[in-house]
Coordinates of C-alpha atoms in Angstrom, one line a residue:
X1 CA 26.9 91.2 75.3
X2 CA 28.0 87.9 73.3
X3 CA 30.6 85.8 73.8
X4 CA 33.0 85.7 70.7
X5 CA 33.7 82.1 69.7
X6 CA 37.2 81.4 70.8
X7 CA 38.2 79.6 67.8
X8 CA 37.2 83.0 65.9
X9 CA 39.3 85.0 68.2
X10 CA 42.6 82.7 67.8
X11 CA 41.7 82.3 63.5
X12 CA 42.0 86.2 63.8
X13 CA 45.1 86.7 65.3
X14 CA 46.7 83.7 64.0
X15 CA 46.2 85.8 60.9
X16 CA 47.1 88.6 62.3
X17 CA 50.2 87.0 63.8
X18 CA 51.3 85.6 60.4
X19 CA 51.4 89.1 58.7
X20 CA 53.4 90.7 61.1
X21 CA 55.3 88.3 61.1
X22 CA 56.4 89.2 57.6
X23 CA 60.0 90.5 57.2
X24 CA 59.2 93.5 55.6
X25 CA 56.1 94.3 57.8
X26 CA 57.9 93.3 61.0
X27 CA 61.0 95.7 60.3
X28 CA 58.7 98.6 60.0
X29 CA 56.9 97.4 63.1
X30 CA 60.2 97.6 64.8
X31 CA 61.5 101.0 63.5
X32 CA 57.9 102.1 64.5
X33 CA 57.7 101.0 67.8
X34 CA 61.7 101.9 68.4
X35 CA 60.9 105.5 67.3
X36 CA 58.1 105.9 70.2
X37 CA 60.5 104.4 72.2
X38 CA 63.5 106.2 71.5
X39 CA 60.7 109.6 72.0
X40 CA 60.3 108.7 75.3
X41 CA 63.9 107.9 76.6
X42 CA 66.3 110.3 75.2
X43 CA 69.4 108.1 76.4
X44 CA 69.2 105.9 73.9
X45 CA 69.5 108.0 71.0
X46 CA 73.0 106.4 70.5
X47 CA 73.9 104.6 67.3
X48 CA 75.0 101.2 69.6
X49 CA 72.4 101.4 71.6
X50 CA 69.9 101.7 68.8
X51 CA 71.3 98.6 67.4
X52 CA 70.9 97.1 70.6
X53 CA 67.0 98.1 71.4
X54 CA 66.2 96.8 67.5
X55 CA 67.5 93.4 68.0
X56 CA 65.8 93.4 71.4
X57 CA 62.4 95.1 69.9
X58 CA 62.4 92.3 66.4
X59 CA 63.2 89.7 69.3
X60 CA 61.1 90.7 71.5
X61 CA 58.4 91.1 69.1
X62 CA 58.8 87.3 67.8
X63 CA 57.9 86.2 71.3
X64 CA 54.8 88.6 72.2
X65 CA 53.5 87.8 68.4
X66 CA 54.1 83.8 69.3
X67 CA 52.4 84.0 72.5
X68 CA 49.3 86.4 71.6
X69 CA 47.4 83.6 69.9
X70 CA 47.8 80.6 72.5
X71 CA 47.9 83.2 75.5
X72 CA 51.0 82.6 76.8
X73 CA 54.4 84.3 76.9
X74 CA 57.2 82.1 76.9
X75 CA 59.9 82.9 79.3
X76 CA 63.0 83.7 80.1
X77 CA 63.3 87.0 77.6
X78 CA 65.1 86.3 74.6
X79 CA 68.8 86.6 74.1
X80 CA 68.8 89.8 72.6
X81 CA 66.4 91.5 75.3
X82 CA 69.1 90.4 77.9
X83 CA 71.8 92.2 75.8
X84 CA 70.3 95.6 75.9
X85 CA 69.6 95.1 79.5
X86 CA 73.5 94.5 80.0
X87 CA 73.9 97.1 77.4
X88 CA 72.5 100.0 79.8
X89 CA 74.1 98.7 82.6
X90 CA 77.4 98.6 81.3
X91 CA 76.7 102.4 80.0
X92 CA 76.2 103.0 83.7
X93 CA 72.4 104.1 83.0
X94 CA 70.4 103.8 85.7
X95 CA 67.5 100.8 85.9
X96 CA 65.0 103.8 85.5
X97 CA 66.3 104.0 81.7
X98 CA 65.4 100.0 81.2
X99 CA 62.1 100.1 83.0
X100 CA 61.0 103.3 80.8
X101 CA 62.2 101.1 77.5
X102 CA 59.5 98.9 78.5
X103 CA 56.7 100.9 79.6
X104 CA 57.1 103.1 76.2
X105 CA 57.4 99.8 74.5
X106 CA 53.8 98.8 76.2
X107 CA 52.4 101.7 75.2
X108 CA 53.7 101.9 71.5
X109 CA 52.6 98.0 71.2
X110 CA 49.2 98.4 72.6
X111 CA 48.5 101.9 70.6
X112 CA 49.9 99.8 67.4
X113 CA 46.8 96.9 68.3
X114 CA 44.8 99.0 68.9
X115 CA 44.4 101.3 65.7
X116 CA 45.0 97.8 63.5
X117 CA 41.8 96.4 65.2
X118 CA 39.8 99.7 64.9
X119 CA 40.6 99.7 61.0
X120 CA 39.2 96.3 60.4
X121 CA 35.6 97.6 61.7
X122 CA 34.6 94.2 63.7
X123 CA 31.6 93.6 66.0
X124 CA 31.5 95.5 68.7
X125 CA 31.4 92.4 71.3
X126 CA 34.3 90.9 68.5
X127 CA 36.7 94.0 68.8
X128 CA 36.2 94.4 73.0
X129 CA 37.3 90.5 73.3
X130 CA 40.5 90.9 70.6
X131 CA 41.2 94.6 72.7
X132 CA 41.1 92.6 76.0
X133 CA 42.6 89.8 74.7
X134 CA 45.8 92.2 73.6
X135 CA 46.1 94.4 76.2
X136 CA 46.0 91.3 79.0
X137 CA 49.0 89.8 77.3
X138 CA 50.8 92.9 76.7
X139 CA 50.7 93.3 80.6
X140 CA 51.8 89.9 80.8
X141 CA 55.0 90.7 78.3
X142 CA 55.8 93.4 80.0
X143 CA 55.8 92.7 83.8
X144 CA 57.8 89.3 83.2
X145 CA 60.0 91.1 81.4
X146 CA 61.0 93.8 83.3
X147 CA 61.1 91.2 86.5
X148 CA 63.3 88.7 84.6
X149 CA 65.5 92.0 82.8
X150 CA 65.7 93.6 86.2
X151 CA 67.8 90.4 87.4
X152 CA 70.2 90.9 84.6
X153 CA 70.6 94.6 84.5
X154 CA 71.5 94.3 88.7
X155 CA 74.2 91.4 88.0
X156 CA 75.6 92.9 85.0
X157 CA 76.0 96.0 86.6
X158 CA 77.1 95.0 90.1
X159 CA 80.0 93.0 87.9
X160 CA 80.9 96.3 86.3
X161 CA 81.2 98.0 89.8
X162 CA 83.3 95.6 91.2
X163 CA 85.9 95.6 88.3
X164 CA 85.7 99.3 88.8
X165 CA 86.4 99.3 92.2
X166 CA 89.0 97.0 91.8
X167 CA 91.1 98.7 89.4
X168 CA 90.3 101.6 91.6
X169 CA 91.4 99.8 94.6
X170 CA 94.7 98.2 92.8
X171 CA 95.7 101.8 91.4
X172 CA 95.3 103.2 94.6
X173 CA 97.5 100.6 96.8
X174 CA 99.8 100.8 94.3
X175 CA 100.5 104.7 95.1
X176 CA 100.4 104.0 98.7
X177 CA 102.6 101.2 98.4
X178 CA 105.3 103.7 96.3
X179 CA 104.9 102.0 93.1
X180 CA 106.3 104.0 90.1
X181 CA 103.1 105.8 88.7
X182 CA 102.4 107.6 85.6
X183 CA 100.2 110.3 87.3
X184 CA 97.9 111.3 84.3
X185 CA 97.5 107.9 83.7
X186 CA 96.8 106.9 87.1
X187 CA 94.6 110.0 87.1
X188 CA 92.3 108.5 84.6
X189 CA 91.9 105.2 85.8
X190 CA 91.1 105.9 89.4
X191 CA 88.7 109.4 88.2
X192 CA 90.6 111.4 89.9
X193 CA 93.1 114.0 89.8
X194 CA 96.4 113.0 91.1
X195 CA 98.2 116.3 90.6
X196 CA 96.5 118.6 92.8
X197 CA 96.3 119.4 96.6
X198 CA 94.9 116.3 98.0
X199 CA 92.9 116.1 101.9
X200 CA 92.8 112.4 103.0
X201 CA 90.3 111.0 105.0
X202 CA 89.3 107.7 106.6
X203 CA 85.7 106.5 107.8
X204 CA 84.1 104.1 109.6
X205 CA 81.2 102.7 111.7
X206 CA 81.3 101.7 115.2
X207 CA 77.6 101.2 115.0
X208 CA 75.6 97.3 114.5
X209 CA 76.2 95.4 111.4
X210 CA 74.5 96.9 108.2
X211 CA 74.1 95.0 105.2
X212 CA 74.8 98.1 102.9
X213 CA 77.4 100.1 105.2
X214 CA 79.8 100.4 102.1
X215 CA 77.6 102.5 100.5
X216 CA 76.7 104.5 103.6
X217 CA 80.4 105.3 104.1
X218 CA 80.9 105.9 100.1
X219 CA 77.8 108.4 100.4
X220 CA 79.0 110.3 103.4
X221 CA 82.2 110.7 102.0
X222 CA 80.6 112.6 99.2
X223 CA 79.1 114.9 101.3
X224 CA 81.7 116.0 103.2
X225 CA 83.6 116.9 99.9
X226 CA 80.5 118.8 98.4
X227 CA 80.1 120.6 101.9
X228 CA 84.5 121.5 101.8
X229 CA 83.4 123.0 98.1
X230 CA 85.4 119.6 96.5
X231 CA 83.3 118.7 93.7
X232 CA 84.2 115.3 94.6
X233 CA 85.5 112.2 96.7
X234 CA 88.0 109.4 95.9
X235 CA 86.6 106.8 97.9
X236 CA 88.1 103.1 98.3
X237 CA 86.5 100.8 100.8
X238 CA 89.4 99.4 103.2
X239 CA 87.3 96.6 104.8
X240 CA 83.6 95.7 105.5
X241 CA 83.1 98.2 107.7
X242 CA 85.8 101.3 106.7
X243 CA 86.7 103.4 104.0
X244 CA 89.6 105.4 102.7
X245 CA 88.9 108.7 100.9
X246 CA 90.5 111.9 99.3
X247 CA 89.1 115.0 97.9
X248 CA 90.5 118.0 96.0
X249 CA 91.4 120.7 98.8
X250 CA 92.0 124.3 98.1
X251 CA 93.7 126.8 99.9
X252 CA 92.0 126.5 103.0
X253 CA 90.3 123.1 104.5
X254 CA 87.7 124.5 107.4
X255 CA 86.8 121.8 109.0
X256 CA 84.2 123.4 111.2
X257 CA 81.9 123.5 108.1
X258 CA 81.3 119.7 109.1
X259 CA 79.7 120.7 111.9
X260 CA 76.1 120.7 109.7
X261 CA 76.9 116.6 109.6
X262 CA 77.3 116.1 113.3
X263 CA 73.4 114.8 113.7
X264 CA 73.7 112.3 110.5
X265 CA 77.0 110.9 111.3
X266 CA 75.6 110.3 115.2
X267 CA 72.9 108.7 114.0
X268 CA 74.6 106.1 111.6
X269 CA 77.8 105.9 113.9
X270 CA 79.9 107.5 111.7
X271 CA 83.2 108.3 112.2
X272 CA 86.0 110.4 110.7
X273 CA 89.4 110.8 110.6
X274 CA 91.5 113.5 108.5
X275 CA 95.0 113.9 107.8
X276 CA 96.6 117.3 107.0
X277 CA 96.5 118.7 103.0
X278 CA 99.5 117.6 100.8
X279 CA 100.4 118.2 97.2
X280 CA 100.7 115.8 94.6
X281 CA 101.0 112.0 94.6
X282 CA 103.7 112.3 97.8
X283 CA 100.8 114.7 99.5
X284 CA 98.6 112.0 98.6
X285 CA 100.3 109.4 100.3
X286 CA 101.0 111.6 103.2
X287 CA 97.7 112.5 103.7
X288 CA 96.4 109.1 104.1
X289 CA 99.1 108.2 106.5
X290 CA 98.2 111.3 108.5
X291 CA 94.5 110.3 108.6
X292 CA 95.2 106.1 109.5
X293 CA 97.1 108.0 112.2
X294 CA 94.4 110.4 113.7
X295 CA 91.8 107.2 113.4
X296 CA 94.5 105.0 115.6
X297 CA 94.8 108.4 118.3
X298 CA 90.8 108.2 117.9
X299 CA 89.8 104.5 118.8
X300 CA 93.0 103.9 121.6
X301 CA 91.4 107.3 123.1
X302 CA 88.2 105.9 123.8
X303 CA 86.6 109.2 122.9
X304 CA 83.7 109.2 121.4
X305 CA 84.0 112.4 119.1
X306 CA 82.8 112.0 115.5
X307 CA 85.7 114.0 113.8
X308 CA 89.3 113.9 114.6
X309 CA 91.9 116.0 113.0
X310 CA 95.4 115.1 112.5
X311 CA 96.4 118.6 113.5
X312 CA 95.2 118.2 116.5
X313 CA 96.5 115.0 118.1
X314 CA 99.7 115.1 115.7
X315 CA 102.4 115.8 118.8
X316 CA 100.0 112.8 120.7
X317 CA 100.9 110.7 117.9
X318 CA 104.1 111.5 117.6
X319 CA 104.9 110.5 121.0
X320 CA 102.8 107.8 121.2
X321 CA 104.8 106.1 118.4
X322 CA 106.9 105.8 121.3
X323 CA 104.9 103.7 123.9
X324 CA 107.8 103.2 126.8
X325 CA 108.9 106.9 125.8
X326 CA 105.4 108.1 126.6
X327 CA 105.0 106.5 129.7
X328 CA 108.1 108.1 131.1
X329 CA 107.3 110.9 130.0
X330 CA 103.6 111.1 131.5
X331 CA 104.9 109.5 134.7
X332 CA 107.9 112.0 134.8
X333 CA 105.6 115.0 134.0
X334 CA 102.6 114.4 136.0
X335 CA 104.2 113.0 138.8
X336 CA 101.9 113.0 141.8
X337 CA 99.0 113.4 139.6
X338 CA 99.2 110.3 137.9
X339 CA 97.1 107.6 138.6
X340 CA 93.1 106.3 137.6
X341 CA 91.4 107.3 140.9
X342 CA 88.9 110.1 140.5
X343 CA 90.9 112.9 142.3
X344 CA 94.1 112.8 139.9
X345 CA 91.7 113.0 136.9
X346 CA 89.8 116.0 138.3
X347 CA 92.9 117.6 139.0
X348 CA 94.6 116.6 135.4
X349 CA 91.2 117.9 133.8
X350 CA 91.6 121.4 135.9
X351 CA 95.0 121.6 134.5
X352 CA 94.1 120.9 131.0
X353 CA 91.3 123.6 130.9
X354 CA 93.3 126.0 133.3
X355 CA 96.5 126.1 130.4
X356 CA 93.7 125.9 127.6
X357 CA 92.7 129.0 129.4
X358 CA 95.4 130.7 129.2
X359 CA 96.1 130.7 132.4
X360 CA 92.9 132.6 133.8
X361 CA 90.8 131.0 136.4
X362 CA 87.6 132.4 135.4
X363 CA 87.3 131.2 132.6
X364 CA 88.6 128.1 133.6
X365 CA 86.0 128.0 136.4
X366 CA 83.2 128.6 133.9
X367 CA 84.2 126.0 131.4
X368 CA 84.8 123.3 134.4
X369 CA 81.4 124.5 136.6
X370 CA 82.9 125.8 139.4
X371 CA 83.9 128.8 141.4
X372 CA 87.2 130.5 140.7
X373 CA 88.3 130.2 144.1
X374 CA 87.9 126.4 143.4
X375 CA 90.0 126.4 140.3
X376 CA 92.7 128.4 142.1
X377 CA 92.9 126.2 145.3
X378 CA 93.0 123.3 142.5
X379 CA 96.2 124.7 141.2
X380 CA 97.8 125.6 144.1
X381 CA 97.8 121.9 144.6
X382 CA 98.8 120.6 141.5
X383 CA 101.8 122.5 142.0
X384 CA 102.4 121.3 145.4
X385 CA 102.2 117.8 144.4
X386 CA 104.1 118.7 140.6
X387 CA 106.9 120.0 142.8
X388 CA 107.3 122.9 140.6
X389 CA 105.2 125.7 139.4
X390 CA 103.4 125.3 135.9
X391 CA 104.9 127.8 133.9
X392 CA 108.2 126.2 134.5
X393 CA 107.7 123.1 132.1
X394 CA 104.1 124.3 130.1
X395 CA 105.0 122.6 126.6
X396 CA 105.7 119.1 128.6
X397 CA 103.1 119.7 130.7
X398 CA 100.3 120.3 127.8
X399 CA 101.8 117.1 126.0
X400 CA 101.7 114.9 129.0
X401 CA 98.4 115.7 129.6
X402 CA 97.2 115.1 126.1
X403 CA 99.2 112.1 126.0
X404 CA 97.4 110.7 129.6
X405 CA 94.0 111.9 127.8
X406 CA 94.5 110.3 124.0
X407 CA 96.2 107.2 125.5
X408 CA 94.4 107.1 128.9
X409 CA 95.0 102.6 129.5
X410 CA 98.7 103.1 128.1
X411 CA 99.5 106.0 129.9
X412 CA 98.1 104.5 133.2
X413 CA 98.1 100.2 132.8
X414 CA 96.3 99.5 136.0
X415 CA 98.8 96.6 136.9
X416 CA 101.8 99.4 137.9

């Protein structure tokens, strides 16, 4: 095989060069290559985003024409290329759409070389060199494009999502705070629909630092509103490591269909808190309170339960809000069996299951793991030490006992 004389191979495309460079030929070049293009990725068969991707292509095209004959590409992209980059980001299109723009573009621009150097009939050894010589620096064109493009496309649309979450943010503390609100307006800017029946939620991470946990939280919370049927979540990060959410709740909020997300949330350290269902922007509101409030009952517990309901520790809270109050009461109420030593928490724990029960020993003993006897030998001296049988004061009883449980170092401070 022979070497083609370099100075032949640069004559030829500096000829080639010059006649696509040629207004008339280069704007057919463009709407040529844009029509492959636009073949191949649907999305931007828009009339602005065809004006974009031709001032990118003619651009574009200058610089791949300027570099083909001293076999270089200059670098960064041109203006224009950057433009359609931001251009799909702001559209919210996803990076796929720009990479595919330039891998169409590649292949339009080589199959365009290609068939020109095939019609001029060359030598053999003369056409191989000029093929190679193309499709090297259409590589070239494309990879440093796409690397440099990729840059802008991530900042341009990492600016877009944070002045979307901060309007979303700023409309959303704004309703919490009681601001007067519009509610279709507020609607729209926050994607979400304001008048409905609203289920508030809070999540967070007691697991290690995680560069990315936003977007961990963000994604759970969509999960739990696609497995409640909500077709989807309202989410507003509340610090670096928690979340606020909402979704659309029907007439019926089964929490117990969570139970597929136990394993998931375990292994990320998830956590999550929800308030009761409300209606409107006041349901909203309340909601969210509700949920901050079965997170607080959560962490001061200690427990280490994935899911809390508001529901179910609402009377905790309630008292709780209280903390002298509660103390008197859980003194007052489990007198005798209130203190940290191991014996007054089995016996509180016997209690708790035995009314949970009601009442029945058996099944009692078979949720603690002992013999009924033992449970009823238990009780007897609960009651000794009580000074009073249960039944007489049940309802104070159960909420002391939740109370000692939920709040366990506030109930009983180890310095009394």
């Amino acid at each position: 095989m022979t070497q083609p004389d370099e100075g032949d191979l640069r004559g030829w495309l500096r000829d080639f060069v010059i006649a696509n460079l040629d207004p008339e030929q280069a704007g057919a070049l463009v709407e040529t290559l844009n029509s492959m293009i636009i073949e191949s990725v649907p999305e931007l068969a828009d009339e602005e985003l065809v004006r974009d991707l031709r001032a990118s292509t003619t651009a574009q095209l200058r610089v791949f024409l300027a570099g083909l004959v001293e076999n270089d590409i200059p670098v960064p992209p041109p203006a224009e290329a950057r433009a359609l980059a931001r251009t799909i980001a702001r559209r919210g299109l996803d990076l796929r759409v720009l990479m595919q723009v330039y891998r169409a573009g590649q292949h339009a621009a080589i199959r365009y070389l290609s068939q020109t150097v095939a019609e001029q009939e060359l030598d053999q050894d003369f056409e191989r060199a000029l093929t190679s010589r193309m499709y090297t620096q259409a590589t070239m064109w494309m990879g440093i494009s796409l690397e440099e493009l990729t840059d802008t496309y991530t900042e341009e649309r990492e600016i877009g999502l944070r002045d979307v979450f901060t309007r979303r943010s700023e409309t959303v503390r704004a309703i919490l705070g009681g601001d007067p609100i519009e509610p279709d307006a507020a609607s729209v800017q926050v994607s979400y629909r304001l008048s409905g029946r609203h289920l508030g939620f809070v999540l967070w991470t007691d697991g290690p630092g995680e560069e990315d946990v936003i977007g961990v939280l963000d994604r759970f919370a969509h999960r739990i509103a696609a497995a409640l049927g909500s077709a989807k979540a309202l989410t507003v990060p509340s610090g670096a490591r928690g979340m606020w959410a909402w979704l659309q709740a029907g007439s019926v909020a089964d929490l117990g269909k969570l139970d597929a997300l136990r394993a998931d949330a375990a292994k990320d350290a998830l956590r999550v808190a929800f308030g009761a269902r409300g209606d409107g922007i006041d349901g909203f509101r309340r909601s969210h309170r509700e949920a901050l409030a079965a997170r607080q009952v959560a962490q001061n517990s200690g427990t280490a339960e994935w899911l809390t309901d508001y529901l179910d520790v609402e009377l905790v809270h309630l008292v709780s809000a209280d903390a002298e109050g509660m103390r008197a009461l859980v003194g007052r109420e489990l007198s005798g069996l209130h203190g940290n030593d191991a014996n007054a928490a089995r016996l509180r724990e016997t209690l708790r299951t035995y009314l949970r029960c009601q009442r029945s020993p058996e099944a009692a003993a078979r949720e603690l793991g002992v013999h009924k006897n033992t449970v009823r030998y238990r009780i007897q001296r609960i009651e000794e030490l009580l000074g009073h049988d249960i039944d007489s004061r049940r309802l104070h009883l159960e909420l002391a006992l939740e109370c000692a449980d939920a709040f366990p170092a506030q109930a009983f401070p180890r310095n009394r």
